[in-house]
PDB file of C-alpha atoms in Angstrom:
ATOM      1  CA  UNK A   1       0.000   0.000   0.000  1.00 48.00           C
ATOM      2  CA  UNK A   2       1.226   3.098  -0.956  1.00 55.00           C
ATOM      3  CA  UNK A   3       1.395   6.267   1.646  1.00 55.00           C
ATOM      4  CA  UNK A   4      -1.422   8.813   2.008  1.00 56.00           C
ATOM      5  CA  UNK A   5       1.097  11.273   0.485  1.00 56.00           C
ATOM      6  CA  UNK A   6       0.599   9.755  -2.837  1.00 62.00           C
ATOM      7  CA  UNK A   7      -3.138  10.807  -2.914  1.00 68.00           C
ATOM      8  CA  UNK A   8      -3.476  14.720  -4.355  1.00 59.00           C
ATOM      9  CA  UNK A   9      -5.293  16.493  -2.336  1.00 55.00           C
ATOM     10  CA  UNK A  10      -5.764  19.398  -4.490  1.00 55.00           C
ATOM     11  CA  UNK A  11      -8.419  22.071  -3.315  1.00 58.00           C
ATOM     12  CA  UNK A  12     -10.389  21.065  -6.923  1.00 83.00           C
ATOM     13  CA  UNK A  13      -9.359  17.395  -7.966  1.00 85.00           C
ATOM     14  CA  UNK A  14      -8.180  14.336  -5.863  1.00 86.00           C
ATOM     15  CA  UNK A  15      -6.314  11.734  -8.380  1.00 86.00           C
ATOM     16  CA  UNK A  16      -6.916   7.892  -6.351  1.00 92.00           C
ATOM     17  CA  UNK A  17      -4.231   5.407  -7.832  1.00 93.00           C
ATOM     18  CA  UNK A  18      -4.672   1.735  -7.834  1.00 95.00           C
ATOM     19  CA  UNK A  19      -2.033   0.906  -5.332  1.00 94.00           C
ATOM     20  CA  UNK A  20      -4.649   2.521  -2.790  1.00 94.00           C
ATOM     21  CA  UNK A  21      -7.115   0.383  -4.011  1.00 96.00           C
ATOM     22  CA  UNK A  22      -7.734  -3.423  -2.079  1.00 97.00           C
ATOM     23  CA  UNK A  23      -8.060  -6.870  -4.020  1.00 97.00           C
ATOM     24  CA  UNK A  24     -10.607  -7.827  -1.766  1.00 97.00           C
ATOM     25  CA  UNK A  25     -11.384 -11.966  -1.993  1.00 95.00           C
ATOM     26  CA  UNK A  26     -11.665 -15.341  -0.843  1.00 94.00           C
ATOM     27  CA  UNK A  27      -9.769 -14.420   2.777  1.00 93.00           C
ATOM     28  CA  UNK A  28     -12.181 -11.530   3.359  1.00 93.00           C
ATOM     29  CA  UNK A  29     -16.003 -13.169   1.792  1.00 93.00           C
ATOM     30  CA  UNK A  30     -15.106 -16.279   3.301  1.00 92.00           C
ATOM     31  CA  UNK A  31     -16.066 -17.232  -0.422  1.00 92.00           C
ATOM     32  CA  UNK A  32     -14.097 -18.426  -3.477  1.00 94.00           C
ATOM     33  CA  UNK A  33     -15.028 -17.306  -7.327  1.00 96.00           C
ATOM     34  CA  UNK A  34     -15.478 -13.468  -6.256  1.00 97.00           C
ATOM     35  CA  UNK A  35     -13.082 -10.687  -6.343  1.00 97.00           C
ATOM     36  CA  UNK A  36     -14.283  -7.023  -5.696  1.00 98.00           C
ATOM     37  CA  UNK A  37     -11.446  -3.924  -6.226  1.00 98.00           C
ATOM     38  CA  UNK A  38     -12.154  -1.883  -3.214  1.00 98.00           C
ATOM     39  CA  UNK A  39     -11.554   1.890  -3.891  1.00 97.00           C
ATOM     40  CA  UNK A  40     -13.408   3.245  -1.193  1.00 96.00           C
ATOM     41  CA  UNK A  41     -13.823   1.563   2.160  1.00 96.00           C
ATOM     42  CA  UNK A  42     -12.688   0.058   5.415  1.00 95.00           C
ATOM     43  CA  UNK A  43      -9.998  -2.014   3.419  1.00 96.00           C
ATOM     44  CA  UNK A  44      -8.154   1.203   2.040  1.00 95.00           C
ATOM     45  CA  UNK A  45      -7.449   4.845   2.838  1.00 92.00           C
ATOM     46  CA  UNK A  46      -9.956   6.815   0.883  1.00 92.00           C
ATOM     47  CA  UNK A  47     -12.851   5.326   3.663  1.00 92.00           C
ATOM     48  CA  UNK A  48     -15.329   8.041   3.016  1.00 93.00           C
ATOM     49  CA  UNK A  49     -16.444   9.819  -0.374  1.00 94.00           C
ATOM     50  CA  UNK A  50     -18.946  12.386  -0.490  1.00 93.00           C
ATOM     51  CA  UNK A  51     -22.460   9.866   0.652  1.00 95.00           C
ATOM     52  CA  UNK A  52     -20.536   6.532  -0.184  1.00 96.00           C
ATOM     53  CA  UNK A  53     -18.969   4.375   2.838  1.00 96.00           C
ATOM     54  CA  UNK A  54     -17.824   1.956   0.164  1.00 97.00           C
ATOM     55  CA  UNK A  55     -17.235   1.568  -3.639  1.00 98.00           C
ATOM     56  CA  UNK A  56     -16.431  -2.209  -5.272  1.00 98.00           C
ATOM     57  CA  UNK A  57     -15.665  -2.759  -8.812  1.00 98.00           C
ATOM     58  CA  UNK A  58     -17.102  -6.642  -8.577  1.00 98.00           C
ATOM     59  CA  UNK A  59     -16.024  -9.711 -10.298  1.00 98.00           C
ATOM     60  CA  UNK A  60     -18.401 -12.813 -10.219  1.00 97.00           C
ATOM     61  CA  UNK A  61     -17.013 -15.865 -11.154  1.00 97.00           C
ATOM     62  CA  UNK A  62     -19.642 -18.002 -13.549  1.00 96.00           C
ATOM     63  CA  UNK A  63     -21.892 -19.708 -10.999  1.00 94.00           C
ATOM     64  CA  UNK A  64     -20.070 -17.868  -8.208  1.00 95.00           C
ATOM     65  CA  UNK A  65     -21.590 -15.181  -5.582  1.00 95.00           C
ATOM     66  CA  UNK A  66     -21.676 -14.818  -2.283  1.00 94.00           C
ATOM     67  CA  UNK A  67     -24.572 -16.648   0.212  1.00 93.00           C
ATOM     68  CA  UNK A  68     -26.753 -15.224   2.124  1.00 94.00           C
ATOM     69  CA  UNK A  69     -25.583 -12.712   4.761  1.00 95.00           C
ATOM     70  CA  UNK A  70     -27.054  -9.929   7.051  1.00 96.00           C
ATOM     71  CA  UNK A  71     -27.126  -6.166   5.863  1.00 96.00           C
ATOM     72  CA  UNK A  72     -29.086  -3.418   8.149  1.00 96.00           C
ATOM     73  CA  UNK A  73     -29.872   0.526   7.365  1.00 97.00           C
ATOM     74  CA  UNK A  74     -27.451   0.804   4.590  1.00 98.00           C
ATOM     75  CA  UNK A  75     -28.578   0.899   0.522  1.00 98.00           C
ATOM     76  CA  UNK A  76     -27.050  -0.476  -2.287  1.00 98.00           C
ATOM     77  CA  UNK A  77     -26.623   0.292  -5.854  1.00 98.00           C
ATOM     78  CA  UNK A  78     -25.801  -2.177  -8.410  1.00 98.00           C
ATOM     79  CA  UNK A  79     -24.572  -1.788 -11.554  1.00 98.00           C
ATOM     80  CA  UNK A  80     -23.949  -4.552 -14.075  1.00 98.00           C
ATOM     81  CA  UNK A  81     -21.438  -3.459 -16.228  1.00 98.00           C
ATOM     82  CA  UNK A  82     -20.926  -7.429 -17.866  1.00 97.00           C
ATOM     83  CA  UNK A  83     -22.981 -10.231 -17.181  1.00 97.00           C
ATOM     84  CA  UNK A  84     -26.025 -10.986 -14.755  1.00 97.00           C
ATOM     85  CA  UNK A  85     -26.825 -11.008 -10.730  1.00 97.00           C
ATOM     86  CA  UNK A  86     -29.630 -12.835  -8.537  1.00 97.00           C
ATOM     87  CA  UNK A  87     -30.589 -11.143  -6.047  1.00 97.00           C
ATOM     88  CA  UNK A  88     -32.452 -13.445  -3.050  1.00 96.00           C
ATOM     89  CA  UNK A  89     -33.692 -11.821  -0.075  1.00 95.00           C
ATOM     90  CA  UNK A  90     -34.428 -14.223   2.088  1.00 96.00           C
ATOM     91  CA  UNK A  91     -35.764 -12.630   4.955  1.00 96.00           C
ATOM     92  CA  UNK A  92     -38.416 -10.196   3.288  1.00 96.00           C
ATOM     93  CA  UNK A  93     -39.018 -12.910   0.223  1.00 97.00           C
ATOM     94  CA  UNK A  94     -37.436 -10.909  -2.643  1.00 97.00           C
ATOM     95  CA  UNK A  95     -36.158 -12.017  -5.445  1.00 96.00           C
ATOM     96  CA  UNK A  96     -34.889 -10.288  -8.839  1.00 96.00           C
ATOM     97  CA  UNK A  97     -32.579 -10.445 -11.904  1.00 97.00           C
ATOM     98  CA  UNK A  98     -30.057  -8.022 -12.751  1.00 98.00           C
ATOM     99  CA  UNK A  99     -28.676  -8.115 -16.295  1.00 97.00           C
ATOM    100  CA  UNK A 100     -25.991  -5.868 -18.356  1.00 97.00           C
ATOM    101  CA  UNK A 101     -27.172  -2.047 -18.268  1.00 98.00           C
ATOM    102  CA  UNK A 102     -29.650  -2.614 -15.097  1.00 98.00           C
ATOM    103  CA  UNK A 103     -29.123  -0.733 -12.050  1.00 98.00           C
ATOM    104  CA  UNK A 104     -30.178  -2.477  -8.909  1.00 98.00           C
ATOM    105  CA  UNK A 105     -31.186  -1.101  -5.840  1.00 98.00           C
ATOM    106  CA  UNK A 106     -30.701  -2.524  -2.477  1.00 98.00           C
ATOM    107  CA  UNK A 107     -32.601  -0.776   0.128  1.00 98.00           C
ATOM    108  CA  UNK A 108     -31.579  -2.900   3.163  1.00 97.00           C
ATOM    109  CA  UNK A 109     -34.358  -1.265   6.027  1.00 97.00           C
ATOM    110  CA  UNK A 110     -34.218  -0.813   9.785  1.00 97.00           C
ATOM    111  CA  UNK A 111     -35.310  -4.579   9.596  1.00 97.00           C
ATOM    112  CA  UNK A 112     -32.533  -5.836   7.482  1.00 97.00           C
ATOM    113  CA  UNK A 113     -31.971  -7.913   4.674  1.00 97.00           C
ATOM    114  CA  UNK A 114     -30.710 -11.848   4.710  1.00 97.00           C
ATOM    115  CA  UNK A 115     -29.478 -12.162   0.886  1.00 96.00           C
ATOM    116  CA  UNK A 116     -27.196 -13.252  -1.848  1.00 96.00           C
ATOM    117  CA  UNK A 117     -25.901 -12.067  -5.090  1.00 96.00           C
ATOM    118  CA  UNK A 118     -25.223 -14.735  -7.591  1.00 96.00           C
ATOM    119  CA  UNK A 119     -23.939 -15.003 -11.103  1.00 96.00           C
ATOM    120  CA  UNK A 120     -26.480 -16.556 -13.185  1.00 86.00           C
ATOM    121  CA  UNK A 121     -24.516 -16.032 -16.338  1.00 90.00           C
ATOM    122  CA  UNK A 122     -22.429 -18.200 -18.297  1.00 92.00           C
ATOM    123  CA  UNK A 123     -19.849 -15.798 -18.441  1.00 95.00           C
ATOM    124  CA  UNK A 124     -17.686 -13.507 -15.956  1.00 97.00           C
ATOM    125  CA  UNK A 125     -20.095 -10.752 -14.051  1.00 98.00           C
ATOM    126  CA  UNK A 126     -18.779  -7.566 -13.869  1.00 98.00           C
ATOM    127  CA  UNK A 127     -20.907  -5.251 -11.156  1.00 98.00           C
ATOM    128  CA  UNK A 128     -20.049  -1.616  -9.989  1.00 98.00           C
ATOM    129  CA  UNK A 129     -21.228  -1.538  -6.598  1.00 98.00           C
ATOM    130  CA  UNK A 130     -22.035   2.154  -4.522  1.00 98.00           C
ATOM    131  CA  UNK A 131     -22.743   1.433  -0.603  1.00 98.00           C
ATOM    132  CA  UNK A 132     -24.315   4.943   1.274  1.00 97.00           C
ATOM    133  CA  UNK A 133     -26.628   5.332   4.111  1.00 97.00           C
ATOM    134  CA  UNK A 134     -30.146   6.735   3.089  1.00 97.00           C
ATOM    135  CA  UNK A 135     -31.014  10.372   4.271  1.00 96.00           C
ATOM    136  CA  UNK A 136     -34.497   9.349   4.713  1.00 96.00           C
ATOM    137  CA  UNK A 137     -36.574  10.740   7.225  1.00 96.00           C
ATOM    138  CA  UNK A 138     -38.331   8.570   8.916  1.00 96.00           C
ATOM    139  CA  UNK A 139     -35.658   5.785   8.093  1.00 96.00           C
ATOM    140  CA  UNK A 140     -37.305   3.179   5.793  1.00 97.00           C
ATOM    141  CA  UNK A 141     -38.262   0.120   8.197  1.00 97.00           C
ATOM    142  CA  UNK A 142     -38.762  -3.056   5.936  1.00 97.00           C
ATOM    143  CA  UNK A 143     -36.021  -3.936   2.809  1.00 97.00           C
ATOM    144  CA  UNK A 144     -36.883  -3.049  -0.987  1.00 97.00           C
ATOM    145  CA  UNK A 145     -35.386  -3.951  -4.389  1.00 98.00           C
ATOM    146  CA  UNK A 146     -35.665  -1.452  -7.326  1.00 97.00           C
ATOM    147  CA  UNK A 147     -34.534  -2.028 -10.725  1.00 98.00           C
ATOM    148  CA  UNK A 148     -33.542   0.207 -13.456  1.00 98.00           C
ATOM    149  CA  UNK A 149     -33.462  -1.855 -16.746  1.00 98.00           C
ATOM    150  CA  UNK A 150     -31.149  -1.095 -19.108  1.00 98.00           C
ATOM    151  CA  UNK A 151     -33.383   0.051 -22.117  1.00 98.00           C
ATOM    152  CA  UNK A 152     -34.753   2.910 -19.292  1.00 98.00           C
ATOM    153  CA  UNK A 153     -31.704   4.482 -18.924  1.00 98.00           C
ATOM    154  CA  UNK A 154     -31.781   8.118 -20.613  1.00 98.00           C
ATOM    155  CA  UNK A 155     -29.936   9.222 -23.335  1.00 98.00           C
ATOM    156  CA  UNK A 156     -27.945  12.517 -22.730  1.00 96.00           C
ATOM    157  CA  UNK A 157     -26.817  14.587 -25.379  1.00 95.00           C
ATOM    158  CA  UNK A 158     -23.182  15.180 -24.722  1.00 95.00           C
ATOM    159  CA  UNK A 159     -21.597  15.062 -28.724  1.00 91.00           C
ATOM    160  CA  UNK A 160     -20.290  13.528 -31.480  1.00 96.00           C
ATOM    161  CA  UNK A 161     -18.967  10.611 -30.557  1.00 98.00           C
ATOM    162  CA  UNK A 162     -20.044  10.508 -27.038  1.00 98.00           C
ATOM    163  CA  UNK A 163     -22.953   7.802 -26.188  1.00 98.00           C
ATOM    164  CA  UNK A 164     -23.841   9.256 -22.767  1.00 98.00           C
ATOM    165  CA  UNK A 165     -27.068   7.537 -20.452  1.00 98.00           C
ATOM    166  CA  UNK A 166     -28.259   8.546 -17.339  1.00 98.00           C
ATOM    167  CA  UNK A 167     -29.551   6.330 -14.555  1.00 98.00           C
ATOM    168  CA  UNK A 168     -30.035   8.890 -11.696  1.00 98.00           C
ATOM    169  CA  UNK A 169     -30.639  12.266 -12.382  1.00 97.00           C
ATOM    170  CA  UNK A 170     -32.862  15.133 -13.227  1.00 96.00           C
ATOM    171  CA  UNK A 171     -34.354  12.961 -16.411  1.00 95.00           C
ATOM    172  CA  UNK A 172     -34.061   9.677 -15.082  1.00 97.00           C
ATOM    173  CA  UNK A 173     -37.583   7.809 -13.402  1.00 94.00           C
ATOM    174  CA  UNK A 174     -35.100   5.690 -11.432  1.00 97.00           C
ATOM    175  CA  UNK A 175     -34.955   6.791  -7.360  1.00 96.00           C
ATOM    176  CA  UNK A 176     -32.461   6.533  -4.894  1.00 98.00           C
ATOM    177  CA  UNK A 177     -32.859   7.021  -0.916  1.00 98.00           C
ATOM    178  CA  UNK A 178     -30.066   9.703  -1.132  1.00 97.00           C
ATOM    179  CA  UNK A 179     -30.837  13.572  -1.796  1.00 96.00           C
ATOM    180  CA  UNK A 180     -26.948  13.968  -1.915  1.00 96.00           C
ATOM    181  CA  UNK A 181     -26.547  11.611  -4.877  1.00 97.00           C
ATOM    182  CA  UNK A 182     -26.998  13.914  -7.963  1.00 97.00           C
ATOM    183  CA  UNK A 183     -26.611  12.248 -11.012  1.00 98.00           C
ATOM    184  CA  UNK A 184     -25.319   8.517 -12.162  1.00 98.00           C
ATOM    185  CA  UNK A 185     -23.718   8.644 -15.530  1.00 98.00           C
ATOM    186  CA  UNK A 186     -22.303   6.245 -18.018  1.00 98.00           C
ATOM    187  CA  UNK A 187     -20.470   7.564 -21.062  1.00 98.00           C
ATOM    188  CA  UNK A 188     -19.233   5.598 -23.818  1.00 98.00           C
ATOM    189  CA  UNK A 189     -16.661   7.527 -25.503  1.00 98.00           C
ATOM    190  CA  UNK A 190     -14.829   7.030 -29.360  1.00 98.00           C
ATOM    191  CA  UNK A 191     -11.122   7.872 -29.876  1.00 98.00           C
ATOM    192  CA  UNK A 192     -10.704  11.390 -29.897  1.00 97.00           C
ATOM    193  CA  UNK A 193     -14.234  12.325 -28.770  1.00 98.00           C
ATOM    194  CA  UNK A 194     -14.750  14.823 -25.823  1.00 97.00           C
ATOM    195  CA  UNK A 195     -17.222  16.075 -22.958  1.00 97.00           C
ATOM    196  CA  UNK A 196     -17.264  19.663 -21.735  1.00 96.00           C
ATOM    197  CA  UNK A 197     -18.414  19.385 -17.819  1.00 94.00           C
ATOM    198  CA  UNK A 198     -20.125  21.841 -15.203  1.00 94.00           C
ATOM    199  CA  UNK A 199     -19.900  20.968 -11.983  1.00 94.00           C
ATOM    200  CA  UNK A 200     -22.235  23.123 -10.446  1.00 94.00           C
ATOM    201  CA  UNK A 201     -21.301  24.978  -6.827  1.00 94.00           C
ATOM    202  CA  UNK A 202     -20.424  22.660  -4.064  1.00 94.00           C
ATOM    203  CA  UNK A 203     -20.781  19.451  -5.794  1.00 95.00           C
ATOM    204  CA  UNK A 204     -18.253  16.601  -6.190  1.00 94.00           C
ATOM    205  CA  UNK A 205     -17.897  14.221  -9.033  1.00 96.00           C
ATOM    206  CA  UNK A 206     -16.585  10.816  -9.134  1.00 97.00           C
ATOM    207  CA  UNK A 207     -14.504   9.994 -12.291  1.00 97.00           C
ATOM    208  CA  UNK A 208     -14.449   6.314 -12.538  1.00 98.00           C
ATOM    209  CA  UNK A 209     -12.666   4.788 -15.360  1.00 98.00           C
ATOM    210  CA  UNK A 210     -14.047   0.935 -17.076  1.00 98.00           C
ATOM    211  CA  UNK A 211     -12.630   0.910 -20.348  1.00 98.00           C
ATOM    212  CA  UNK A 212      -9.494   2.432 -22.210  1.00 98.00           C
ATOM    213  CA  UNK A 213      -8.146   6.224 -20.976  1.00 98.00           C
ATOM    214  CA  UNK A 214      -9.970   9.538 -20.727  1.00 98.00           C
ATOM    215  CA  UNK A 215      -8.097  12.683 -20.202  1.00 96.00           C
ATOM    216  CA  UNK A 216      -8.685  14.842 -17.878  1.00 95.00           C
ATOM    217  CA  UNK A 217      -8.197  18.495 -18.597  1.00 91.00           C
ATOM    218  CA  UNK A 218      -8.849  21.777 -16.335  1.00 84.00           C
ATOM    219  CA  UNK A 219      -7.582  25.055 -16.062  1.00 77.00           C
ATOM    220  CA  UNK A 220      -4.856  24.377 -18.036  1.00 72.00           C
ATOM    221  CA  UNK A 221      -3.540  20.872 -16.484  1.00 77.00           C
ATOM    222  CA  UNK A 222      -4.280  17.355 -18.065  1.00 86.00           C
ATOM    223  CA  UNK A 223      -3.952  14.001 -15.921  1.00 89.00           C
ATOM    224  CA  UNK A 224      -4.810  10.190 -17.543  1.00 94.00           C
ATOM    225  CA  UNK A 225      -7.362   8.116 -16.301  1.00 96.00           C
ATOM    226  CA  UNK A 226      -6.572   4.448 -17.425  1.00 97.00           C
ATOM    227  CA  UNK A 227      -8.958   1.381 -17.163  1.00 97.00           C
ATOM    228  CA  UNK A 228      -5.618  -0.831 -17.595  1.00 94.00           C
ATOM    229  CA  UNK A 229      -2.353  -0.374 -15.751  1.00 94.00           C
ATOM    230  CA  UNK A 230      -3.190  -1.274 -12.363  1.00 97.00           C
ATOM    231  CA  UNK A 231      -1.931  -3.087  -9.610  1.00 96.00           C
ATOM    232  CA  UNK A 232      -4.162  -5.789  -9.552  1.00 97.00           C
ATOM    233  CA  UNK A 233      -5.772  -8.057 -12.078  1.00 96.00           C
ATOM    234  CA  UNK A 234      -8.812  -6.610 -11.992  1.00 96.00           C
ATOM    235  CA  UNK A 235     -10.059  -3.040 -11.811  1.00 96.00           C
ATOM    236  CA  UNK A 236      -8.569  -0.018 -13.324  1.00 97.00           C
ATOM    237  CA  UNK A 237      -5.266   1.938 -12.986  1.00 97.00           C
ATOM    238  CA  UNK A 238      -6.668   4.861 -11.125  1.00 96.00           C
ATOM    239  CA  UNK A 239      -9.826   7.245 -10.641  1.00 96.00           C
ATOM    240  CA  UNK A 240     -10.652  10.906 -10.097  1.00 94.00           C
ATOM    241  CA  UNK A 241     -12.652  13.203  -7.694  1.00 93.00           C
ATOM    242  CA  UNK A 242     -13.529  16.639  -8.892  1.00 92.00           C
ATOM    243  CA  UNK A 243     -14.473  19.542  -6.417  1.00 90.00           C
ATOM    244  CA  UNK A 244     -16.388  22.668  -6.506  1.00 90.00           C
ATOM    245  CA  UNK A 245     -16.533  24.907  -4.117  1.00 87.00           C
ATOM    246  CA  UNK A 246     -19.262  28.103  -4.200  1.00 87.00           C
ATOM    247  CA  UNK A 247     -18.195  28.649  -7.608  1.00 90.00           C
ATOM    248  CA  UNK A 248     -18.998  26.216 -10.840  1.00 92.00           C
ATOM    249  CA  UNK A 249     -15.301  24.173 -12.151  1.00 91.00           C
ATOM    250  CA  UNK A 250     -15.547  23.441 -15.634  1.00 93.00           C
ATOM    251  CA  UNK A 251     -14.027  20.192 -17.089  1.00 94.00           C
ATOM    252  CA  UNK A 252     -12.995  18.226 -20.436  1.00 96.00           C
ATOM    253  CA  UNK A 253     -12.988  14.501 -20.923  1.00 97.00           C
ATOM    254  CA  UNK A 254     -11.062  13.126 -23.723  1.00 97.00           C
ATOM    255  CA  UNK A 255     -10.769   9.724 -25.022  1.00 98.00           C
ATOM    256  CA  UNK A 256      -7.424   9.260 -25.898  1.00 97.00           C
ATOM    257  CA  UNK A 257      -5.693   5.830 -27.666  1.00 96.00           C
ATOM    258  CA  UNK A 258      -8.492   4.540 -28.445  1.00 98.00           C
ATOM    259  CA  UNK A 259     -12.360   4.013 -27.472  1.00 98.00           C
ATOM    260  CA  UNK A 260     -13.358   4.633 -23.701  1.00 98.00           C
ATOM    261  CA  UNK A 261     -15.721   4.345 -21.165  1.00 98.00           C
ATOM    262  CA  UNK A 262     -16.322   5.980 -17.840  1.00 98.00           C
ATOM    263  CA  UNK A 263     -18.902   6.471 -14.983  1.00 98.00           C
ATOM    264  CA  UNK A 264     -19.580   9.685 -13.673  1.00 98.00           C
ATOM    265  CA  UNK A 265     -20.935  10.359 -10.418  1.00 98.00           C
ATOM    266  CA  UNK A 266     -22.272  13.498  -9.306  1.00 97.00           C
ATOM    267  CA  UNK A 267     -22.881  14.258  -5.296  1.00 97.00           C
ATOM    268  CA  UNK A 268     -23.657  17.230  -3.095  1.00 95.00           C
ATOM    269  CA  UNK A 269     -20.196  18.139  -1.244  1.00 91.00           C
ATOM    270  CA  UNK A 270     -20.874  17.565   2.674  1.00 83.00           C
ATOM    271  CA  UNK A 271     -19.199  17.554   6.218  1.00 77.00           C
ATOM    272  CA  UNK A 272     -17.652  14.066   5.330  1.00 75.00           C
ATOM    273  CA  UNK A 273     -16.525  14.846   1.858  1.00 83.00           C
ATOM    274  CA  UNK A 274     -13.557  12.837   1.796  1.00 81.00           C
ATOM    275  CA  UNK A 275     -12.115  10.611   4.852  1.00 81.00           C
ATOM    276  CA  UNK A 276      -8.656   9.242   5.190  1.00 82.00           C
ATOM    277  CA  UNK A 277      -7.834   6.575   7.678  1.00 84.00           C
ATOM    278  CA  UNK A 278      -5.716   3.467   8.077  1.00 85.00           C
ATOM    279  CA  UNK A 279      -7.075   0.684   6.131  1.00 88.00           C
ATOM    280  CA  UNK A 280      -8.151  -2.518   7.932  1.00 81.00           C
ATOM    281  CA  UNK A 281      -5.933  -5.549   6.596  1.00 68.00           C
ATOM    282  CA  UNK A 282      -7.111  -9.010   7.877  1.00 51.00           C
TER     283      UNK A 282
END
């Protein structure tokens, strides 16, 4: 692991490499077949990120998962990047599918949830997972699972060569138990093909590479984000956190080498925006 020092804390942009990222696997799920890249979480330094106690970039195994376990309070988002999840609740009876392009959402309650996540493909399951506690008032008592299916997703007009959808925001019908959580973005980008961003006042924006390299460019300064290059097998090289502060920071994405693909993430900036702390290593 890599000292704190590495991580730029810059008053607008905070670069994450992947050797502060954790390989998390069969010593920690107690399971074998699934690997999730921990970027934000007890397992690393970056333990706190705007709403989210915990980010995985998940790798199911074919016929692989994890059995059923208690969660409490918390919600989950899934997103299946590759592949396909089942989703059993024991406890509260619920049961659902998640396939490529569906977001999943995991609404554990004051009650609790007794479930598992499962690959029912025949192939590996990729799944970008977003842990936050709800802001709702009263706190939701009994679990819930919502489902975004991939044909819902929005289109957002971003330009040529951009392929942009939305599956949380101000056009989306999909709802999370978050007020902080903004917008939920996935952009599918050609070679050479760019996005102009505004990150409106006091926001923060996750920059979360899945496929080939996106430049980053503002006021005058360009970083890299790669999908390869990192540490581990899995996962990508590094990611990005934008700032604002009362004033709107403008942005450029790039796709550079070739096609890309990135998630964007857009939350309001809080108390807890980002949290540093020694990682727990079993």
């Amino acid at each position: 692991m890599q000292p704190f020092a590495d991580i730029r804390l810059d008053t607008d942009l905070t670069i994450v490499g992947s050797g502060h990222f954790f390989r998390v696997g069969e010593a920690q799920f107690g399971v074998r077949g699934l690997i999730a890249i921990e970027s934000v979480g007890p397992y690393v330094p970056v333990q706190h990120l705007g709403p989210m106690l915990m980010i995985h970039d998940g790798f199911f195994q074919p016929g692989f998962g994890i059995g059923h376990h208690p969660h409490r309070t918390n919600e989950r988002l899934f997103y299946i990047l590759e592949g396909q999840v089942e989703h059993d609740d024991a406890l509260n009876h619920i049961r659902g599918t998640m396939e490529e392009g569906d977001l999943g959402r995991l609404t554990e309650g004051v009650r609790g949830m007794f479930h598992q996540e499962w690959n029912g493909a025949e192939q590996v399951t990729r799944a970008f997972i977003l842990v936050y506690h709800p802001d709702t008032d009263p706190p939701i008592p009994v679990a819930e699972f919502g489902l975004l299916k991939a044909d819902d997703r929005v289109p957002v007009p971003e330009g040529s060569g951009v392929e942009t959808l939305e599956l949380v925001g101000p056009s989306s019908s999909f709802h999370v138990n978050h007020s902080g959580l903004r917008r939920y973005l996935d952009s599918a980008m050609t070679d050479g093909s760019s996005i102009d961003l505004t990150l409106e006042p006091n926001r923060g924006l996750l920059l979360y590479p899945t496929d080939g390299r996106v430049r980053v460019q503002r006021d005058g300064e360009d970083l890299v984000l790669d999908a390869e290059e990192s540490v581990h097998p899995e996962g990508p090289g590094n990611l990005a956190v934008a700032w604002s502060d009362h004033a709107e920071r403008r942005l450029r994405l790039e796709a550079v080498g070739g096609p890309a693909r990135i998630l964007r993430i857009e939350f309001d900036r809080g108390p807890n925006d980002l949290i540093l702390g020694d990682p727990y290593l079993s």
